[in-house]
Short mmCIF file of C-alpha atoms in Angstrom, two decimals:
data_model
loop_
_atom_site.label_atom_id
_atom_site.label_comp_id
_atom_site.label_asym_id
_atom_site.label_seq_id
_atom_site.Cartn_x
_atom_site.Cartn_y
_atom_site.Cartn_z
CA MET A 381 -230.92 -17.12 51.38
CA THR A 382 -231.98 -16.51 47.74
CA GLU A 383 -229.29 -17.04 45.27
CA ARG A 384 -227.53 -13.89 43.91
CA ARG A 385 -227.61 -12.81 40.40
CA SER A 386 -225.52 -10.37 38.67
CA PRO A 387 -226.72 -6.84 38.61
CA TYR A 388 -225.75 -6.86 34.92
CA THR A 389 -226.97 -8.74 31.81
CA ALA A 390 -225.81 -8.39 28.21
CA ASP A 391 -228.52 -5.90 28.10
CA PRO A 392 -230.12 -5.02 31.68
CA ARG A 393 -233.48 -4.07 30.00
CA ALA A 394 -233.86 -7.56 28.11
CA ASP A 395 -235.66 -9.37 30.78
CA LEU A 396 -237.53 -6.21 32.40
CA THR A 397 -241.40 -6.39 32.42
CA PRO A 398 -242.32 -3.24 34.25
CA GLU A 399 -245.35 -3.30 36.50
CA ARG A 400 -245.26 0.11 38.01
CA CYS A 401 -245.20 3.36 36.48
CA ALA A 402 -241.54 4.82 36.49
CA LEU A 403 -242.92 8.34 37.09
CA CYS A 404 -245.80 7.97 39.72
CA GLY A 405 -244.92 4.45 41.09
CA SER A 406 -248.59 3.54 40.78
CA PRO A 407 -249.39 -0.13 39.50
CA LEU A 408 -249.55 0.03 35.65
CA PRO A 409 -253.01 -0.14 33.98
CA LEU A 410 -252.78 -2.13 30.72
CA HIS A 411 -252.79 1.01 28.45
CA ALA A 412 -249.61 2.49 30.48
CA GLN A 413 -247.51 -0.40 29.94
CA ARG A 414 -246.11 0.80 26.57
CA ASP A 415 -245.10 4.24 28.15
CA ALA A 416 -243.21 2.64 30.84
CA ALA A 417 -241.44 0.24 28.47
CA ASP A 418 -240.37 3.48 26.66
CA LEU A 419 -239.07 5.09 29.85
CA ILE A 420 -236.35 2.53 30.30
CA THR A 421 -235.14 2.99 26.31
CA LEU A 422 -232.35 5.51 26.67
CA PHE A 423 -232.78 7.83 23.80
CA GLY A 424 -235.48 9.50 21.96
CA TYR A 425 -238.31 8.97 24.31
CA GLU A 426 -241.36 11.15 24.86
CA SER A 427 -243.05 9.16 27.49
CA ARG A 428 -245.82 10.42 29.75
CA CYS A 429 -247.41 9.09 32.82
CA PRO A 430 -251.17 8.76 31.59
CA ASP A 431 -252.37 8.84 35.29
CA VAL A 432 -250.62 11.97 36.60
CA GLY A 433 -249.71 13.83 33.49
CA LEU A 434 -245.94 13.96 34.06
CA THR A 435 -243.31 14.17 31.63
CA ALA A 436 -240.34 11.75 32.34
CA TYR A 437 -238.15 14.76 33.34
CA SER A 438 -240.42 16.55 35.71
CA ALA A 439 -240.95 13.96 38.31
CA GLY A 440 -237.53 14.91 40.01
CA SER A 441 -235.40 13.34 42.61
CA ASP A 442 -238.38 12.91 44.93
CA ASN A 443 -239.78 10.26 42.62
CA TYR A 444 -236.54 8.51 42.29
CA ARG A 445 -236.16 8.44 46.11
CA ASN A 446 -239.70 6.87 46.06
CA GLY A 447 -238.44 4.17 43.65
CA ILE A 448 -235.55 3.19 45.70
CA ARG A 449 -237.44 3.11 48.80
CA SER A 450 -240.11 0.94 47.35
CA ALA A 451 -237.65 -1.52 46.40
CA VAL A 452 -235.93 -1.57 49.73
CA ARG A 453 -239.45 -1.72 51.50
CA GLY A 454 -240.58 -4.66 49.45
CA LEU A 455 -237.32 -6.88 50.14
CA TRP A 456 -237.10 -5.77 53.86
CA SER A 457 -240.71 -7.03 54.32
CA SER A 458 -240.22 -10.15 52.11
CA ALA A 459 -243.09 -8.91 49.82
CA ILE A 460 -240.56 -9.33 46.87
CA ASP A 461 -237.62 -11.38 46.57
CA VAL A 462 -234.08 -10.54 45.53
CA ASP A 463 -234.65 -11.05 41.82
CA GLN A 464 -237.72 -8.76 41.81
CA PHE A 465 -235.47 -6.23 43.87
CA PHE A 466 -233.00 -6.25 41.32
CA ASP A 467 -235.56 -5.66 38.47
CA ILE A 468 -237.14 -2.61 40.35
CA MET A 469 -233.74 -1.16 40.90
CA LEU A 470 -232.57 -1.60 37.42
CA THR A 471 -235.61 0.01 35.96
CA THR A 472 -235.51 2.76 38.56
CA ILE A 473 -231.91 3.46 38.10
CA ARG A 474 -232.09 3.60 34.20
CA SER A 475 -235.12 5.96 34.30
CA GLY A 476 -234.00 7.98 37.10
CA MET A 477 -230.33 8.58 35.44
CA ILE A 478 -231.94 9.58 32.22
CA ARG A 479 -234.45 12.06 33.93
CA ALA A 480 -231.51 13.31 36.19
CA PHE A 481 -229.50 14.36 33.05
CA THR A 482 -232.41 15.75 31.29
CA GLU A 483 -233.24 18.15 34.16
CA GLY A 484 -229.70 19.35 34.16
CA SER A 485 -229.35 19.77 30.53
CA LYS A 486 -232.78 21.33 30.18
CA GLU A 487 -231.71 24.22 32.32
CA CYS A 488 -228.97 24.83 29.72
CA GLY A 489 -231.57 24.69 27.02
CA ILE A 490 -230.38 21.29 25.69
CA LEU A 491 -233.00 18.76 25.05
CA PRO A 492 -232.58 14.84 24.98
CA ALA A 493 -232.77 14.81 21.15
CA GLU A 494 -229.79 17.15 21.06
CA TRP A 495 -227.46 15.33 23.35
CA THR A 496 -224.01 14.31 21.85
CA VAL A 497 -222.44 10.91 22.09
CA THR A 498 -220.16 12.05 24.76
CA GLU A 499 -223.32 13.02 26.85
CA LYS A 500 -225.10 9.80 26.09
CA LEU A 501 -222.05 8.02 27.17
CA ALA A 502 -221.98 9.91 30.49
CA ILE A 503 -225.39 8.55 31.04
CA GLU A 504 -224.72 5.03 30.40
CA GLN A 505 -221.58 5.21 32.69
CA ALA A 506 -223.73 6.63 35.56
CA ILE A 507 -226.17 3.82 35.22
CA ALA A 508 -223.39 1.17 34.99
CA TYR A 509 -221.85 2.84 38.16
CA GLU A 510 -225.17 2.42 40.13
CA ASN A 511 -225.99 -1.03 39.03
CA GLN A 512 -222.72 -2.33 40.28
CA TRP A 513 -223.84 -1.53 44.00
CA ILE A 514 -227.27 -3.16 43.82
CA ALA A 515 -226.06 -6.58 45.11
CA GLY A 516 -224.42 -5.26 48.09
CA PHE A 517 -227.56 -3.09 48.82
CA ALA A 518 -229.70 -6.05 48.53
CA SER A 519 -227.48 -8.15 51.03
CA ALA A 520 -227.69 -5.21 53.44
CA VAL A 521 -231.52 -5.08 53.22
CA GLU A 522 -231.78 -8.64 53.66
CA LYS A 523 -229.45 -8.81 56.75
CA GLY A 524 -231.52 -6.27 58.50
CA ASN A 525 -234.93 -7.47 57.22
CA LYS A 526 -238.21 -7.41 59.15
CA ALA A 527 -237.96 -11.24 59.71
CA SER A 528 -234.77 -10.72 61.74
CA GLY A 529 -235.86 -7.71 63.84
CA GLY A 530 -234.36 -5.25 61.74
CA LYS A 531 -235.98 -1.68 61.60
CA LEU A 532 -236.74 -0.28 58.25
CA GLY A 533 -235.71 3.34 59.22
CA THR A 534 -232.07 2.16 59.55
CA LEU A 535 -231.80 1.57 55.75
CA TRP A 536 -233.11 5.12 54.79
CA PRO A 537 -229.73 6.86 55.39
CA ARG A 538 -228.11 4.18 52.89
CA SER A 539 -231.00 4.91 50.36
CA GLU A 540 -230.23 8.70 50.61
CA ILE A 541 -226.64 7.95 49.13
CA TRP A 542 -228.39 6.89 45.95
CA ILE A 543 -230.54 9.86 45.97
CA GLY A 544 -227.26 12.00 46.09
CA ARG A 545 -225.94 10.36 43.04
CA TYR A 546 -229.13 11.22 41.12
CA GLU A 547 -228.57 14.80 42.01
CA GLY A 548 -224.92 14.69 41.28
CA LEU A 549 -225.54 13.34 37.70
CA ARG A 550 -228.14 16.43 37.22
CA ASP A 551 -225.16 18.75 38.21
CA LYS A 552 -222.75 17.19 35.84
CA ALA A 553 -225.20 17.48 33.17
CA LYS A 554 -225.02 21.10 33.60
CA THR A 555 -221.30 21.19 33.25
CA MET A 556 -221.49 19.31 30.22
CA THR A 557 -224.25 21.25 28.43
CA CYS A 558 -224.04 24.86 29.75
CA GLY A 559 -220.90 25.42 27.65
CA ASP A 560 -219.75 29.00 28.95
CA ARG A 561 -222.88 29.82 31.04
CA LYS A 562 -222.17 30.55 34.51
CA LEU A 563 -222.76 28.16 37.35
CA MET A 564 -222.61 29.04 41.06
CA TRP A 565 -221.69 26.66 43.73
CA LYS A 566 -224.56 26.90 46.24
CA LEU A 567 -224.76 25.17 49.57
CA GLY A 568 -227.79 22.83 50.11
CA ALA A 569 -230.30 22.22 52.95
CA ALA A 570 -228.00 20.12 55.06
CA LYS A 571 -227.20 21.75 58.61
CA VAL A 572 -223.58 21.13 58.51
CA HIS A 573 -221.19 21.48 55.50
CA CYS A 574 -217.61 20.60 55.26
CA SER A 575 -214.94 23.00 54.97
CA SER A 576 -214.30 22.54 51.02
CA CYS A 577 -217.99 23.11 50.51
CA LEU A 578 -217.80 26.26 52.50
CA LYS A 579 -214.89 27.45 50.47
CA LEU A 580 -216.60 26.90 47.29
CA SER A 581 -219.90 28.34 48.22
CA GLY A 582 -220.93 31.19 46.06
CA LYS A 583 -218.06 30.69 43.56
CA VAL A 584 -219.07 31.44 40.07
CA LYS A 585 -217.31 30.08 37.22
CA ARG A 586 -218.28 28.85 33.62
CA ALA A 587 -219.76 25.45 33.26
CA SER A 588 -216.86 24.73 31.01
CA TYR A 589 -214.44 25.75 33.63
CA TRP A 590 -215.88 23.73 36.60
CA ARG A 591 -216.15 20.65 34.01
CA ASP A 592 -212.49 20.94 32.93
CA LYS A 593 -211.28 21.34 36.65
CA GLY A 594 -213.37 18.19 37.65
CA ILE A 595 -214.79 20.00 40.55
CA LEU A 596 -218.51 19.12 40.95
CA PRO A 597 -220.70 18.57 44.00
CA ARG A 598 -222.00 15.16 45.11
CA VAL A 599 -219.37 13.09 43.48
CA HIS A 600 -219.06 10.17 45.85
CA GLY A 601 -215.31 9.73 46.88
CA ALA A 602 -214.32 12.78 45.66
CA SER A 603 -210.90 13.52 46.93
CA TYR A 604 -211.24 17.29 46.41
CA LEU A 605 -214.01 17.65 49.05
CA GLU A 606 -213.47 16.92 52.73
CA CYS A 607 -216.89 15.33 53.00
CA GLN A 608 -215.90 13.33 49.82
CA GLY A 609 -219.29 14.03 48.33
CA PHE A 610 -221.21 11.47 50.55
CA LEU A 611 -224.47 13.17 51.54
CA CYS A 612 -223.47 16.26 50.01
CA SER A 613 -226.36 18.46 49.52
CA CYS A 614 -224.63 21.35 47.32
CA GLU A 615 -225.54 22.05 43.82
CA PHE A 616 -224.97 24.05 40.70
CA VAL A 617 -227.27 26.96 39.87
CA VAL A 618 -227.13 28.63 36.58
CA THR A 619 -226.70 32.33 37.41
CA ASP A 620 -226.08 35.93 35.99
CA GLU A 621 -223.90 36.84 38.95
CA PRO A 622 -220.47 38.30 38.19
CA MET A 623 -217.74 35.60 37.65
CA SER A 624 -215.57 34.93 40.60
CA LYS A 625 -212.07 36.40 40.21
CA GLY A 626 -208.95 34.34 40.46
CA PRO A 627 -208.61 30.47 40.71
CA LEU A 628 -210.61 28.20 42.96
CA PRO A 629 -209.58 28.06 46.77
CA SER A 630 -207.01 25.44 47.89
CA LEU A 631 -209.13 21.99 48.40
CA PRO A 632 -209.85 20.13 50.46
#
C-alpha cells in the first residue's frame, strides 16, 4: 500500500503543479497553466478558463463534483496514486471553496476584493476542514478499488457529502455578506426532508439573524437539524417576501 502523507503542508499549494483546468477539468494547454495557478491563490484573482470562457465563480457545484469524482475515479482505477489523489483534491478543494464563497457573496453584491478579514478566514477554515478528510477518503477508495472488485458507483454517495459542504459554504457566505437582506430557508430537490428542515421551510429572516442564531443548511454534524446536515439539500435564497414573525420553531 502506498505510504500516506499528511493532507497538509506548511502551505498546501507549495508543491502543487496543476495539470488540469480547475474550471473545465480539461488537460491544460501551456498557455492556461498560469491561470490555473492563479485559481489556487486565495485572494484577488480574476482567473478565466481560456478554453470555455468561464470565470472562476460561474462554474458552480457541478464542476466541483466533477473534480472530486475525477480524483476518485483515478485512484479507484489505479490511473493515479495516493500522492496524485492528494494533489487533485487539494487543488479542487481550494479553488472550489473560493468559488462557493464567491457565489454566495455575489448574490449580496459583495465581490472578492471586498471581503473582510473575517470572511477570508471563513474560507481558509472551510478549506482546512475539507483537507482533514482527504486521507480517510483515499483509504476508502483504495479499499474498494477496481483491482479488488469494488464498484465505482458505491463511492459516489460519499462524494456527494463533499458537494454538500461546497453548497453549505455558499449559504454561509450569504449570511456573512448579506447583512440585513432577507434570506428564505428553501427545501432542496431531495424527495425526503427531515422534520427540522420542514419546520424551517419558508421561514424568512435577515441574513444577520440566521448568522447570529447559527442556523444554516448543509452544516455537517449540525445538532439543530434532525438530519444533522448530511446530504441536506436545503438552501438560503435572497427574497423580498415578508419577514416571518416570531422566533424560529423549536429544533430539532
